[in-house]
Short mmCIF file of C-alpha atoms in Angstrom, two decimals:
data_model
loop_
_atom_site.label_atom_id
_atom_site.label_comp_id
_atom_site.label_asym_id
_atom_site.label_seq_id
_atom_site.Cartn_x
_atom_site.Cartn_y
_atom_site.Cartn_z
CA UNK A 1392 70.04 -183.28 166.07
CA UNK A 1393 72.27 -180.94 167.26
CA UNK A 1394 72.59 -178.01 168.74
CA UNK A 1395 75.41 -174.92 169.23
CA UNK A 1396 74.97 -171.94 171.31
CA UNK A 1397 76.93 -169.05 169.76
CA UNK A 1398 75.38 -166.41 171.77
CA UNK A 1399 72.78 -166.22 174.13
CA UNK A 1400 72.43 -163.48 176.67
CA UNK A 1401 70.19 -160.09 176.64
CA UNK A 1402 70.37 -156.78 175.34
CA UNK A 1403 74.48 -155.71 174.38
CA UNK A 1404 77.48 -157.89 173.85
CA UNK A 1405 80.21 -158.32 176.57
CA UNK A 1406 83.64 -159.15 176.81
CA UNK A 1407 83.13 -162.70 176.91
CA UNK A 1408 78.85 -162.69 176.61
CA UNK A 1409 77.42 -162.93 173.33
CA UNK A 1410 73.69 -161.44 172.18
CA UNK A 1411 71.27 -164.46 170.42
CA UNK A 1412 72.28 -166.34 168.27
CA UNK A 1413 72.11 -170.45 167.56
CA UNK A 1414 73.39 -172.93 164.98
CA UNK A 1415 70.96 -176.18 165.05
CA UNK A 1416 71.73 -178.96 162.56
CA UNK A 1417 68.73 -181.66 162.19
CA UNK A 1418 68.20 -184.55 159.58
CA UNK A 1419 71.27 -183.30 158.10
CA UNK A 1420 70.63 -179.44 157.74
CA UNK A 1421 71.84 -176.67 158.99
CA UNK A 1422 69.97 -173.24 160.34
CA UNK A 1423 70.81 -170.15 161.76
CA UNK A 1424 68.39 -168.40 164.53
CA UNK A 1425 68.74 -164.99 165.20
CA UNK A 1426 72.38 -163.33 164.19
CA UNK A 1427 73.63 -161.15 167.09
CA UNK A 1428 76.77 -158.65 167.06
CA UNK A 1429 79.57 -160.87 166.53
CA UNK A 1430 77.86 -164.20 165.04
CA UNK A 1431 80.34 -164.36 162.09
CA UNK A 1432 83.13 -164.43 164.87
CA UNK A 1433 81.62 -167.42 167.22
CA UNK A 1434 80.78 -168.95 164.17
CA UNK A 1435 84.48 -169.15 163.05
CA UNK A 1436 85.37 -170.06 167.02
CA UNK A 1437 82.88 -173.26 166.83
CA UNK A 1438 83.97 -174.19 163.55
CA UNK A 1439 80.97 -174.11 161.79
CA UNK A 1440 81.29 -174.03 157.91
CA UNK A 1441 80.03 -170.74 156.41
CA UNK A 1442 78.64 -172.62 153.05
CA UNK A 1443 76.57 -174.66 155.27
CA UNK A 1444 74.12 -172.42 156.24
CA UNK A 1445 71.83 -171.91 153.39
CA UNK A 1446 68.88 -170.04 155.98
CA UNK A 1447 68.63 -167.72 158.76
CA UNK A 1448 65.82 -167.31 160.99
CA UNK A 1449 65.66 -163.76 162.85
CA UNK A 1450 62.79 -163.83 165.83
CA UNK A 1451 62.24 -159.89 165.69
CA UNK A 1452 63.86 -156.59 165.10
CA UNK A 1453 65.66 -155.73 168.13
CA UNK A 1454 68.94 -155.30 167.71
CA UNK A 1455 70.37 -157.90 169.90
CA UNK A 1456 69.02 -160.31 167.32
CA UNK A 1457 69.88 -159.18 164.06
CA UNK A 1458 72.64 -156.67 164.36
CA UNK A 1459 74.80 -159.25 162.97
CA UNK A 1460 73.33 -160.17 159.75
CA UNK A 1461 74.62 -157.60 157.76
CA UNK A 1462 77.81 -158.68 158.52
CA UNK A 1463 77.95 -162.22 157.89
CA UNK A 1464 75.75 -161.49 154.61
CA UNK A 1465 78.72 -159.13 153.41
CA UNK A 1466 81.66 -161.78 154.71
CA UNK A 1467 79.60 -164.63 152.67
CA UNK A 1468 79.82 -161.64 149.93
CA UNK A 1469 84.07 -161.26 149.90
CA UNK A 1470 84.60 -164.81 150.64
CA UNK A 1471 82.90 -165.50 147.19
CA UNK A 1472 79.76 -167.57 148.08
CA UNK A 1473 77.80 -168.74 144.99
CA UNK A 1474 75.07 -170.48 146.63
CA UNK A 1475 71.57 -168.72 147.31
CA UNK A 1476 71.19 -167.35 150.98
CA UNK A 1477 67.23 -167.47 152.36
CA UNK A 1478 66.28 -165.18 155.04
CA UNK A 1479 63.46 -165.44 157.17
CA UNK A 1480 62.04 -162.30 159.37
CA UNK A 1481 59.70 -159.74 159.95
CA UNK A 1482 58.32 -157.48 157.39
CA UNK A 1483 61.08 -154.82 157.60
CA UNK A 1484 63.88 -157.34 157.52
CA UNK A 1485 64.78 -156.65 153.81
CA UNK A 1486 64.63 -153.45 153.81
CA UNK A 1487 67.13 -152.88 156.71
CA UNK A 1488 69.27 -155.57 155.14
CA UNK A 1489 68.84 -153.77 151.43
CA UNK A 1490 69.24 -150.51 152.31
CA UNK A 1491 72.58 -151.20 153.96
CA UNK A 1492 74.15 -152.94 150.81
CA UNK A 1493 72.77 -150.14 148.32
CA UNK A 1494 74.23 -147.36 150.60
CA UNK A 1495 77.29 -149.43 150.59
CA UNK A 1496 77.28 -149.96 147.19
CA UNK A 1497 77.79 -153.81 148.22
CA UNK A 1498 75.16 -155.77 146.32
CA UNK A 1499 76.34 -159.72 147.12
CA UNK A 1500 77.17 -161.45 144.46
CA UNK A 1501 75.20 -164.31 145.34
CA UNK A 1502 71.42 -164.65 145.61
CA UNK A 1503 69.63 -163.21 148.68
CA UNK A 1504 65.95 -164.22 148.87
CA UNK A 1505 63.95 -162.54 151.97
CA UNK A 1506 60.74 -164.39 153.06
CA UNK A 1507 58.89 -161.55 155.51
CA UNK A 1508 56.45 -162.14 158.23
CA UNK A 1509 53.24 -160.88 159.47
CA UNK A 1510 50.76 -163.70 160.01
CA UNK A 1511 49.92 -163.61 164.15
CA UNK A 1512 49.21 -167.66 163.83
CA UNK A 1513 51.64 -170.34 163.14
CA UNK A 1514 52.62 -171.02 159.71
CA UNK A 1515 54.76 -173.35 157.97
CA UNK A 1516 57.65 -171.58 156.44
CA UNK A 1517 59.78 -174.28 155.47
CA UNK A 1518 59.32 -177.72 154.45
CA UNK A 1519 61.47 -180.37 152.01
CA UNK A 1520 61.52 -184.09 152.33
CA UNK A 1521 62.93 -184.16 155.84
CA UNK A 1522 61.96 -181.06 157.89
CA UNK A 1523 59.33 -178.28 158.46
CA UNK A 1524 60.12 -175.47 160.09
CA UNK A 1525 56.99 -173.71 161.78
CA UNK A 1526 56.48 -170.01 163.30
CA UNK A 1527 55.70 -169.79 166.70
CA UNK A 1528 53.57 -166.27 167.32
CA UNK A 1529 55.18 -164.83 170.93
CA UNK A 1530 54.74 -161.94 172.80
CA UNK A 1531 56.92 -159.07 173.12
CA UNK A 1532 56.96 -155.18 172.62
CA UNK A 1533 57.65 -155.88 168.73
CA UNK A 1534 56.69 -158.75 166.34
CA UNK A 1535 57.93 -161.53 167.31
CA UNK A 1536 58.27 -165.45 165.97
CA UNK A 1537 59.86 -168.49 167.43
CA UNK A 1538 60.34 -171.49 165.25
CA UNK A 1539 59.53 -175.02 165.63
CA UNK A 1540 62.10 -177.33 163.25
CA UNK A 1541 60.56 -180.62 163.14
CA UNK A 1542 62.22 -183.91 161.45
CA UNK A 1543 59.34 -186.07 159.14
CA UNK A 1544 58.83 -189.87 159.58
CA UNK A 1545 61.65 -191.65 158.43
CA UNK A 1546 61.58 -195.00 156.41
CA UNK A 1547 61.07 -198.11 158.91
CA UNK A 1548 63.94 -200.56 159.27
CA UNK A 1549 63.97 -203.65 157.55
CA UNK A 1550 64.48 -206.84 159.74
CA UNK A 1551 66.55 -208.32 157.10
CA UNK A 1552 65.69 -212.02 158.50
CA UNK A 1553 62.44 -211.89 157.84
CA UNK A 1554 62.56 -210.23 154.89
CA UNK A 1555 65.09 -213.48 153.84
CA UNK A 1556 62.36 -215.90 155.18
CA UNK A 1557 59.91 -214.78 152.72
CA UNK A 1558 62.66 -214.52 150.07
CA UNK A 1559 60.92 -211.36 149.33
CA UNK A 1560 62.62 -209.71 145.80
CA UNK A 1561 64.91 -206.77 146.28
CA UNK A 1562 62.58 -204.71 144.11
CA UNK A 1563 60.06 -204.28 147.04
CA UNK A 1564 62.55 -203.06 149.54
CA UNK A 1565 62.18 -199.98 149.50
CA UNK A 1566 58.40 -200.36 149.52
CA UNK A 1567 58.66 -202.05 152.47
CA UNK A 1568 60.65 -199.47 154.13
CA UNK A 1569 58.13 -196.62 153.40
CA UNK A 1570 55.28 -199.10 155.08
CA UNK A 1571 53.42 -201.08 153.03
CA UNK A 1572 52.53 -204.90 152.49
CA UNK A 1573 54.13 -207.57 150.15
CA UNK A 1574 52.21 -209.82 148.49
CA UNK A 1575 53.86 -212.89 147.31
CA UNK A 1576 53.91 -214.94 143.81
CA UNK A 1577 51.46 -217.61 145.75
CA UNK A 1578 49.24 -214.44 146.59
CA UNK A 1579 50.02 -214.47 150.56
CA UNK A 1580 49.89 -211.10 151.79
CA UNK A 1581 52.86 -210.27 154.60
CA UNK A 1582 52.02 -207.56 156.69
CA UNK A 1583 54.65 -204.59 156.91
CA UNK A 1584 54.79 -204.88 160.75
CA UNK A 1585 56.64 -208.25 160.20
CA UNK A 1586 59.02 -207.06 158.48
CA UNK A 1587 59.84 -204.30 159.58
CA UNK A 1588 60.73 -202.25 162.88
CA UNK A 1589 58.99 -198.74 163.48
CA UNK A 1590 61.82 -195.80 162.22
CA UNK A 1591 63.82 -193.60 164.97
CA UNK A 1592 61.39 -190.94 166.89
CA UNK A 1593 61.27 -188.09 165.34
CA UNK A 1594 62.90 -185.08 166.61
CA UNK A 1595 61.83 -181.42 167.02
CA UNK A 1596 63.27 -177.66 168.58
CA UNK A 1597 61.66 -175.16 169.85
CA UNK A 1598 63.15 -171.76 169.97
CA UNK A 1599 61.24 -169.04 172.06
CA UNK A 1600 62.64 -165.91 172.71
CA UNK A 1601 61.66 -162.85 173.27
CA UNK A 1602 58.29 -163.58 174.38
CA UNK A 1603 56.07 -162.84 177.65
CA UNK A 1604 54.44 -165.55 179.22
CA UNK A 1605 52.83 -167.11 177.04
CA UNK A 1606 51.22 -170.75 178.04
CA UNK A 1607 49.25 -170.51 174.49
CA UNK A 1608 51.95 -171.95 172.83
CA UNK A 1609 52.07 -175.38 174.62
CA UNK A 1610 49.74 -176.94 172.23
CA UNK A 1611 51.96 -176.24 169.09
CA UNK A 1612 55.07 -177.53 171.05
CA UNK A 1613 53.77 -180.44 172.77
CA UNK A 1614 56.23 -183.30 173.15
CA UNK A 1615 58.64 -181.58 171.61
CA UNK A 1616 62.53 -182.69 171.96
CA UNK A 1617 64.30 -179.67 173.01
CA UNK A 1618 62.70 -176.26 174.10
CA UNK A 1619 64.87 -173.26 174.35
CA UNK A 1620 62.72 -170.74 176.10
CA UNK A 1621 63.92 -167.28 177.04
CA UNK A 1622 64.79 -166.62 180.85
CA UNK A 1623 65.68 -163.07 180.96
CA UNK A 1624 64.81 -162.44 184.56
CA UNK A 1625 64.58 -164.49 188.06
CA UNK A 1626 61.38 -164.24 189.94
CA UNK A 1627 62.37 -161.78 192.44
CA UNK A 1628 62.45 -159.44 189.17
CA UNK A 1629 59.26 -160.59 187.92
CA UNK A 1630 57.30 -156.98 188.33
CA UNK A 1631 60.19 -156.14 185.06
CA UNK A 1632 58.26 -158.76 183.02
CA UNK A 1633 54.94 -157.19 182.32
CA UNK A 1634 56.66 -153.67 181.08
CA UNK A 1635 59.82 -155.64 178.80
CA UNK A 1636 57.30 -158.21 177.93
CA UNK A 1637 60.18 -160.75 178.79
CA UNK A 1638 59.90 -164.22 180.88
CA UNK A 1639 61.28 -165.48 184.19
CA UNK A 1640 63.21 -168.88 184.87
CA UNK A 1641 60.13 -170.15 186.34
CA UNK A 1642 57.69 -169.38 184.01
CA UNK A 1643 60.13 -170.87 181.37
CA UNK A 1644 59.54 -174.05 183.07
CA UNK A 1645 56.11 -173.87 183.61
CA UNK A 1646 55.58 -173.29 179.94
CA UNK A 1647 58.15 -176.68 179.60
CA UNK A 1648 56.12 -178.63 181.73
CA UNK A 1649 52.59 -177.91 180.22
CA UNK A 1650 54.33 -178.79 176.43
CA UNK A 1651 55.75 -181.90 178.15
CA UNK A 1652 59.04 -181.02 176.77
CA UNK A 1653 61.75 -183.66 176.99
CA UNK A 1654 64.10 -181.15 177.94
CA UNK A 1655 64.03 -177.22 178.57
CA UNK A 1656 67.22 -175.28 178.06
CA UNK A 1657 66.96 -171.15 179.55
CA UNK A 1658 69.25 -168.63 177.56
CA UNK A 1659 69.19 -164.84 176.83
CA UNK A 1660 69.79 -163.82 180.35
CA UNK A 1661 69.86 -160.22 181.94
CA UNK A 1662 73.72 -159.36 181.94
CA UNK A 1663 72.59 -157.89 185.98
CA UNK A 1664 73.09 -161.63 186.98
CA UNK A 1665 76.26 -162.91 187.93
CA UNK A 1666 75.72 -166.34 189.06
CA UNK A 1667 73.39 -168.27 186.38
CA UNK A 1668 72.92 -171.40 189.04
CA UNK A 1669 69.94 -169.22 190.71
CA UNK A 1670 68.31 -169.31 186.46
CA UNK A 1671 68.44 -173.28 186.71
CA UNK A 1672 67.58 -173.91 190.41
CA UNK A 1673 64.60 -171.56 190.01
CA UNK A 1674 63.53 -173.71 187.36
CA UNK A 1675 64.19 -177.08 188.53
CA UNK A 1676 61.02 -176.51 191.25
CA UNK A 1677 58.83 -176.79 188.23
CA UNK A 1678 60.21 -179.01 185.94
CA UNK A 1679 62.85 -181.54 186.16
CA UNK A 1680 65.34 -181.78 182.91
CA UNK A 1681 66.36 -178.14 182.85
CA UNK A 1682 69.97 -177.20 181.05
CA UNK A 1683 71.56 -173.73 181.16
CA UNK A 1684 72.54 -172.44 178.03
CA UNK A 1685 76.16 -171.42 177.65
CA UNK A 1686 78.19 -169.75 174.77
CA UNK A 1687 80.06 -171.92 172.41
CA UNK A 1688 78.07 -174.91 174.39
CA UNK A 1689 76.70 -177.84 172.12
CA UNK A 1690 73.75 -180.10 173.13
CA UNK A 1691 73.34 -183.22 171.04
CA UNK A 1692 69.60 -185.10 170.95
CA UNK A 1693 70.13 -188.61 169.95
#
């Protein structure tokens, strides 16, 4: 699982400060969250391949978040993209995005399939044979969703002696690896625990931003891998929180500690910072493994 920062601070671009935006590739796929000005252009800068990303996850309709999109849907459009494009977003999403294109006269030449939002409780959005993606209800002055990307189970790992001893036919390999028992020609049942190790941990992201505080959400997260969680303010701007409906670095990690996150990364800071030390130190008195996101920065989970 990896992870690339393309943008990540609050409210309008800067010289050298990009609005949200993330590329996260996990068991082997590749999603965009949230499309800020300018995505198309860090995308290009970190090298990511255009025809990999097959879905786009915006959290909400401020513009910080999405003012990108119909951009990089009308480059896909002139570079001559064939495959289908999914986009995921508040109800509203495809009629911003539509409206744009008809008035432009730019209809893509490629399919573009909008799946809108409105439920307030989780719900899986995505799922094929090796991840789900979940919503993750927030609060903030709009409708808002995080996401939760979660790898399945993988096949166990053979222990290839073993599976020699018992000169076990190649046929039930692959059996084996999904868990279940061999029974032999002289009817002796071999457990699948002895031959086989238990598969890699599974792996999961949590993206949450915009949002309040909002310690509700630590049940749906729990354990999980990674946890981006917004950090717009410090606590000695705190009283801004409750009228923006935004978070501090401290209550970031608070909400990281209650999920028992592996590791808590802050991001989409107020540009009225200069010195984004004082975002990670804050947090550090609450929870230990805390990473400040950067643009163009990549985090890798193995």
């Amino acid at each position: 699982m990896q992870l690339t920062i393309l943008g990540c601070y609050a409210a309008t671009p800067r010289t050298y400060n990009h609005t949200t935006s993330q590329v996260l590739n996990i068991a082997n796929h590749m999603f965009l969250i949230d499309c800020g000005e300018g995505t198309q252009m860090q995308l290009r800068r970190q090298k990511v391949k255009f025809s990999r990303i097959k879905h786009v996850f915006i959290s909400h309709l401020h513009g910080d978040h999405f003012f990108g999109l119909i951009g990089l849907v009308s480059t896909f459009n002139l570079l001559g993209r064939e495959t289908d494009l999914h986009i995921y977003g508040p109800k509203g999403i495809k009629e911003i995005i539509t409206l744009q294109l008809k008035m432009s006269k730019s209809w893509t030449g490629y399919g573009l399939y909008f799946h809108e939002l409105s439920s307030n409780s989780p719900e899986l959005i995505f799922e094929n044979d090796k991840v789900t993606v979940e919503t993750i209800p927030l609060d903030h002055r709009v409708y808002t969703n995080g996401y939760l990307f979660k790898e399945k189970e993988g096949d166990r790992k053979l222990l290839m002696n073993e599976v020699l001893n018992y000169d076990i036919d190649k046929a039930y390999y692959r059996s084996i690896k999904k868990g279940k028992d061999v029974t032999l020609e002289d009817g002796t049942l071999v457990k699948n625990e002895l031959l086989t190790s238990a598969p890699p941990p599974i792996k999961s992201y949590a993206f949450c931003s915009d949002t309040a505080y909002l310690p509700s959400i630590t049940n749906q997260i729990k354990g999980v891998t990674a946890l981006y969680h917004e950090s717009t303010f410090l606590e000695s701007h705190e009283h801004l929180c409750k009228p923006t409906k935004h978070s501090t670095a401290k209550q970031a990690a608070l909400i990281a500690k209650e999920a028992e996150a592996k590791q808590l990364i802050l991001g989409h800071y107020s540009t009225r910072y200069d010195d984004l030390q004082l975002f990670k130190e804050e947090a550090e008195t609450y929870f230990i493994n805390v990473t400040l996101a950067e643009d163009g920065k990549r985090f890798s989970f193995d």
